[in-house]
Coordinates of C-alpha atoms (C1' of nucleotides) in Angstrom, one line a residue:
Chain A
X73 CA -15.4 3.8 -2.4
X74 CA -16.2 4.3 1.1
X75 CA -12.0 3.7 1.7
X76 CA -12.3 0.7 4.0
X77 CA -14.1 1.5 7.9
X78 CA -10.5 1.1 9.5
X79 CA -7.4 1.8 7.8
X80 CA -7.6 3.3 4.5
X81 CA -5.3 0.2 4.0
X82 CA -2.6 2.7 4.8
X83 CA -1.6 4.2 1.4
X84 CA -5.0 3.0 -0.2
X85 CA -4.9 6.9 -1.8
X86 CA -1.4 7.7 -2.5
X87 CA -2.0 7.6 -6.7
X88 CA -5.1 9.2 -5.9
X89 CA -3.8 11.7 -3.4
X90 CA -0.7 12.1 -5.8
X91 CA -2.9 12.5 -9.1
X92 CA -5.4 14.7 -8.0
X93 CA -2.9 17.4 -6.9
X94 CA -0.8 17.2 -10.1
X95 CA -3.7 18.1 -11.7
X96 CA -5.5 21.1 -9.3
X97 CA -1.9 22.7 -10.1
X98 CA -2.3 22.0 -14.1
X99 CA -4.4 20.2 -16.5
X100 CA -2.7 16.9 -17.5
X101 CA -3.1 13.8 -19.4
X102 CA -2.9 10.6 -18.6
X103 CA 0.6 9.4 -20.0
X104 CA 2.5 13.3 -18.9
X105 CA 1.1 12.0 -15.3
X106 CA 3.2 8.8 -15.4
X107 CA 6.4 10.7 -16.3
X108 CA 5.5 13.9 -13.7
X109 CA 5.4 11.5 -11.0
X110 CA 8.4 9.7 -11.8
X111 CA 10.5 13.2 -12.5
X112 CA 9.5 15.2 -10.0
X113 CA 10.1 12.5 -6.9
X114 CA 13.2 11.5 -8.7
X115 CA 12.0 8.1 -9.8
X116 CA 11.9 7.6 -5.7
X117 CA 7.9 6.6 -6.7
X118 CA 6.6 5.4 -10.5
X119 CA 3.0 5.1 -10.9
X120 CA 2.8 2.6 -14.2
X121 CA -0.2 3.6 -16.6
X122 CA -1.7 0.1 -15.5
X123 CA -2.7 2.5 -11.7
X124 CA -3.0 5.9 -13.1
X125 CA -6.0 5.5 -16.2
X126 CA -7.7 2.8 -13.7
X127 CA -8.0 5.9 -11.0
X128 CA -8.3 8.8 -13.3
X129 CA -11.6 6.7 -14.7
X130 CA -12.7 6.1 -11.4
X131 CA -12.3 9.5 -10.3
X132 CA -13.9 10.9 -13.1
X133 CA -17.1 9.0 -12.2
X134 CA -17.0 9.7 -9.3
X135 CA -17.5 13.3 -10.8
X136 CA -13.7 14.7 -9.2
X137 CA -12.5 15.1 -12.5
X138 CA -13.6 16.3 -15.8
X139 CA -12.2 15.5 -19.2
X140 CA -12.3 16.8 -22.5
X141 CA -10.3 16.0 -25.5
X142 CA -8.1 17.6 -27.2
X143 CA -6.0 17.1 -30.4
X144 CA -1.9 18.3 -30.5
X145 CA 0.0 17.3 -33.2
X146 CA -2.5 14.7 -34.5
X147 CA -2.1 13.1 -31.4
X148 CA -5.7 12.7 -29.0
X149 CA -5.0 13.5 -25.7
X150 CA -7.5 13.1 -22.7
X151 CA -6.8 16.2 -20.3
X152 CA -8.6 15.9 -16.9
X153 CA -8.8 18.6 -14.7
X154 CA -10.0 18.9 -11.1
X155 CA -14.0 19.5 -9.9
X156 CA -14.9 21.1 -6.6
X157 CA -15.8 17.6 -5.7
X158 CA -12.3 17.0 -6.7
X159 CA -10.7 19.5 -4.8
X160 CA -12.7 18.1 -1.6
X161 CA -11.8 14.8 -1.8
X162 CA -8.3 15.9 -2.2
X163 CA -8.5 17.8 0.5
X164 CA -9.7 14.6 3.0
X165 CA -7.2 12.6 1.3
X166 CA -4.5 15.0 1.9
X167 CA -5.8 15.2 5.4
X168 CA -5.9 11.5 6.0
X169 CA -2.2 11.4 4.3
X170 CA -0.8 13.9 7.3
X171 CA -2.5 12.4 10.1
X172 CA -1.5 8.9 9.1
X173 CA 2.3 9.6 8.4
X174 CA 2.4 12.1 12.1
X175 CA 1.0 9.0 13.9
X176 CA 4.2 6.8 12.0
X177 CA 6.6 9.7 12.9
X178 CA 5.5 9.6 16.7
X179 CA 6.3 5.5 16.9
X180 CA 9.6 5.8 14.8
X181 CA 10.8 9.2 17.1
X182 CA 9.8 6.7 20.3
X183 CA 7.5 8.9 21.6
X184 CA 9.6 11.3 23.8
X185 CA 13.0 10.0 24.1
X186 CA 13.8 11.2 20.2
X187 CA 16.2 8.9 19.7
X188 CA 17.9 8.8 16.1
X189 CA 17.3 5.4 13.8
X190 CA 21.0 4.6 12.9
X191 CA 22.0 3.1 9.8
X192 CA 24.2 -0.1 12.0
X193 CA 25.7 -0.8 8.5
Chain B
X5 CA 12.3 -10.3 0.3
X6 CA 14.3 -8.8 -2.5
X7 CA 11.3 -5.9 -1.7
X8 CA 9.8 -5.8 -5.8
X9 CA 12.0 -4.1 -8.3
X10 CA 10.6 -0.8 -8.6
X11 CA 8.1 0.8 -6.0
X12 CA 8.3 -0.9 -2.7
X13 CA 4.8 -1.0 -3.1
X14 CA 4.8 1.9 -1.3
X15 CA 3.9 1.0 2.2
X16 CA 4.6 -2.6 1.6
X17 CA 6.8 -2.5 4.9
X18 CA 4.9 -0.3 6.7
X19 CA 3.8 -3.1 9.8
X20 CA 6.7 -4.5 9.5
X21 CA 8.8 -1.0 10.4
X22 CA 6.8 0.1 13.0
X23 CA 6.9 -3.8 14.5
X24 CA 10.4 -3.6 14.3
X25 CA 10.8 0.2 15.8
X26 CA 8.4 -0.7 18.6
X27 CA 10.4 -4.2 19.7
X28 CA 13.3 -2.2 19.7
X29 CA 12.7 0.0 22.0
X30 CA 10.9 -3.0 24.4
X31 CA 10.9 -6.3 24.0
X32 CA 7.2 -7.2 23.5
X33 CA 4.4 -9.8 22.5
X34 CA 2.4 -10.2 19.4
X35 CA -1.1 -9.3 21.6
X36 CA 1.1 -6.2 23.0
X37 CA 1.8 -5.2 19.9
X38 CA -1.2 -4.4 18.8
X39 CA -2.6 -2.7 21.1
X40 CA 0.7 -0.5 21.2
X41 CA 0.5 0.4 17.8
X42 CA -3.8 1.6 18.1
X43 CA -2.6 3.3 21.1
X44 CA 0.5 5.4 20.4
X45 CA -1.0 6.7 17.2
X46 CA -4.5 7.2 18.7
X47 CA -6.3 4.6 16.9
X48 CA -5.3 6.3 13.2
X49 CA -3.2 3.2 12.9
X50 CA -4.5 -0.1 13.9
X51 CA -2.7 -3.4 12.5
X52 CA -4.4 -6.4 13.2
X53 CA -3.3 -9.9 15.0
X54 CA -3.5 -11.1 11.6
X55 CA -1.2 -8.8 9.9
X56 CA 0.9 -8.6 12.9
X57 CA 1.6 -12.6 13.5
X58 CA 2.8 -13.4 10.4
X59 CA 5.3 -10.5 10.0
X60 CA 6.3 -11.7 13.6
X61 CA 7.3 -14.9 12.1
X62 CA 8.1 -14.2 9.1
X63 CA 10.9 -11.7 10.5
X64 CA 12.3 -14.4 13.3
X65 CA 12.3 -16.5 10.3
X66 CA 14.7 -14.2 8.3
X67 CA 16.8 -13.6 11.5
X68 CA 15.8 -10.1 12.4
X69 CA 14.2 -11.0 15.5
X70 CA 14.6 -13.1 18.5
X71 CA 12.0 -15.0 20.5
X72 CA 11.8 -16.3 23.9
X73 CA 8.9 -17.8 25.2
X74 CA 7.8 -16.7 29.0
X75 CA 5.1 -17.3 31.4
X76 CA 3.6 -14.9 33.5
X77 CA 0.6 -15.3 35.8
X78 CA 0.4 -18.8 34.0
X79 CA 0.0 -17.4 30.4
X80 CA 2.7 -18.0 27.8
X81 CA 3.7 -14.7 26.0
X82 CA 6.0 -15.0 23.2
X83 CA 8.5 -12.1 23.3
X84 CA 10.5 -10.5 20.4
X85 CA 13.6 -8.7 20.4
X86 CA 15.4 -6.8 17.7
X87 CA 18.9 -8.7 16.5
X88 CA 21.2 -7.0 15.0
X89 CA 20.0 -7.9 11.4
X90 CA 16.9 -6.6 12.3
X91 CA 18.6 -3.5 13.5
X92 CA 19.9 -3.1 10.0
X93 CA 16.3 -4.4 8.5
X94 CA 14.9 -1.8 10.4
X95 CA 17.3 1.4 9.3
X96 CA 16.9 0.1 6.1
X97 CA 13.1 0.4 6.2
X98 CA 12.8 4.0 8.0
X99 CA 15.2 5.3 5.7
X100 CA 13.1 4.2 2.5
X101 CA 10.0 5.6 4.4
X102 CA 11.5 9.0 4.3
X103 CA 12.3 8.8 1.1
X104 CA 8.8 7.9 0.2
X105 CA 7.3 10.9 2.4
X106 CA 9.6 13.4 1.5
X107 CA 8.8 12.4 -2.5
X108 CA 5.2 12.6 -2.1
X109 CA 5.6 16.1 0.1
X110 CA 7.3 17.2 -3.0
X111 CA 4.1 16.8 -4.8
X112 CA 1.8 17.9 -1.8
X113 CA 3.8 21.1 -1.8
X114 CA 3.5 22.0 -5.6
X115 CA 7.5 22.1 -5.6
X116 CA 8.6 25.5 -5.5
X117 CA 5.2 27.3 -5.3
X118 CA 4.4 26.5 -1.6
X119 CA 0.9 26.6 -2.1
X120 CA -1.1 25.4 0.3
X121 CA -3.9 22.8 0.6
X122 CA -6.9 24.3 1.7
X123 CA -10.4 22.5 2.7
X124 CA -13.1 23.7 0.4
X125 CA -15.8 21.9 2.8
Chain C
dA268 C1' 9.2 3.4 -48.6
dT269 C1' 10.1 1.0 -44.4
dA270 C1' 11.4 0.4 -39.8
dC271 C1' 11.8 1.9 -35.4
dT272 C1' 10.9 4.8 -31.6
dA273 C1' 8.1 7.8 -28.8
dT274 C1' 3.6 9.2 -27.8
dA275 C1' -1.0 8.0 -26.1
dC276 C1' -4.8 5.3 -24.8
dC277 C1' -6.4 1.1 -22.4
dT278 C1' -7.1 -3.7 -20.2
dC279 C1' -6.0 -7.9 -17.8
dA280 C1' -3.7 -11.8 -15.1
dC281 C1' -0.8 -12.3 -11.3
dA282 C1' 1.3 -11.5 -7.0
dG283 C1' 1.5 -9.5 -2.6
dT284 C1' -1.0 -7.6 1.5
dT285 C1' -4.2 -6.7 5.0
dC286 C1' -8.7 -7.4 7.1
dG287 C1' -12.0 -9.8 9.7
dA288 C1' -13.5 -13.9 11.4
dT289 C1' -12.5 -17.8 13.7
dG290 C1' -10.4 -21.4 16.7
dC291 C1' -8.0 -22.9 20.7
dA292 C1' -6.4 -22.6 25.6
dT293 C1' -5.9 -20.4 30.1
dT294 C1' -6.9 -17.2 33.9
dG295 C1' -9.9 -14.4 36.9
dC296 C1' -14.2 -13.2 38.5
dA297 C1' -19.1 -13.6 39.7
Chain D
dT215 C1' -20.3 -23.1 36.3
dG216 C1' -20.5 -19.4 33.0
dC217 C1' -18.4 -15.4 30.9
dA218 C1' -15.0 -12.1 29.7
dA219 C1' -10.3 -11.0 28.8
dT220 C1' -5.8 -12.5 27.6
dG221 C1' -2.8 -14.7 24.2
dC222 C1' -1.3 -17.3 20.1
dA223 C1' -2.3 -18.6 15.5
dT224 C1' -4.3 -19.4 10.8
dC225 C1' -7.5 -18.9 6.9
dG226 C1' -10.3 -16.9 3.1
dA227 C1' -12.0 -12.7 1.1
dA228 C1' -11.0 -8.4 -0.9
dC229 C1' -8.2 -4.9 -2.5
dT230 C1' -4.3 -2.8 -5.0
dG231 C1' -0.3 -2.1 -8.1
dT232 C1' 2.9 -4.3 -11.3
dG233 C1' 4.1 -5.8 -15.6
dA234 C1' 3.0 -7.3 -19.9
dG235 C1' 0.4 -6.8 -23.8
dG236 C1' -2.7 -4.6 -27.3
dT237 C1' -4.1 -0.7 -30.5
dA238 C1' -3.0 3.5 -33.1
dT239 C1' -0.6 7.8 -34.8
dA240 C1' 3.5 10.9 -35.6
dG241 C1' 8.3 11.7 -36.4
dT242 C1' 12.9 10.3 -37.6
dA243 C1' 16.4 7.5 -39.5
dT244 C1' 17.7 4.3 -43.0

DNA sequence: ATACTATACCTCACAGTTCGATGCATTGCA
DNA sequence: TGCAATGCATCGAACTGTGAGGTATAGTAT
């Protein structure tokens, strides 16, 4: 826990971050995560299972998320949803995600001049 | 290099672009650098000398930056500068990065919805 | 029936990164 | 002479995600 004093390692929360707002907009289950991610940033991210059921187990000791299983089709699912404590720590991490990716912006826009990056191929 | 098949890690080049955007705009030392990069994002940022070094070499190394090695008041500073590779290295990066942002703000934003994040604390 | 694929859960070893500490050398100041 | 700041550089510890592997059920094609 406790995301590192400095840096949270820069993306440290990114699944995390990612996760918990996929599921404060819907209740979800571990394997429909992997394939949300990957559809709806156009395969531009993919979270493998082998980071999403480490964090949603994490999280849900941390008491963010709640579980409860379900059966569709024969099939078990796990659907976790989001806590209060949830929605707060997605709230910081959200936070943290804007402040750190403004502070990027300002060194890659140079400050004042606003000059344009150029692709030079 | 070859920067993993699927996810870039997702900030794996994250020193490494704002390194290069920095030298590009000055020509500057490893010591500098650092204390550019916790200044011009107000300390949300900070990369350490030892993240920053070996990027530093590892990037002369590959060709993307130039070194030349000055004295001044009697100390010997090491300054890089942005070849045209690097140029290239560096588009490259910034353009990945907004990919990345702009797929995780598709998330943040609920898609189509709009909703906001709001802080429950 | 049997095979194969998709669904669904989960774990682990490996690789890649960054942090923090540390070492060395020189300059400026008290 | 002692101490702080500057400046370069490296190393080990710790963390994280990838990719592969393992189990099990349901549906579909052969």
């Amino acid at each position: 826990m406790a995301a590192r004093e400095t840096n949270p390692n820069f993306m440290n929360g990114v699944p995390e971050l990612l996760i918990l707002r996929l599921l404060q907009q819907e209740e979800m289950y571990g394997y429909e995560i992997v394939q949300a991610i990957r559809s709806r940033t156009g395969a531009v991210i993919t979270i493998g299972e082998g980071a999403v059921y480490p964090v949603l187990h994490g999280l849900e000791h941390d008491g963010a998320l709640a579980s409860s299983r379900k059966t569709v089709n024969g099939r078990s699912r796990i659907y976790y949803s989001v806590t209060h404590a949830g929605s707060s720590r997605l709230a910081d991490l959200a936070e943290a995600w804007t402040h750190l990716t403004a502070a990027i912006q300002t060194i890659l826009t140079g400050g004042q001049h606003g000059e344009a990056i150029q692709r030079t191929s």
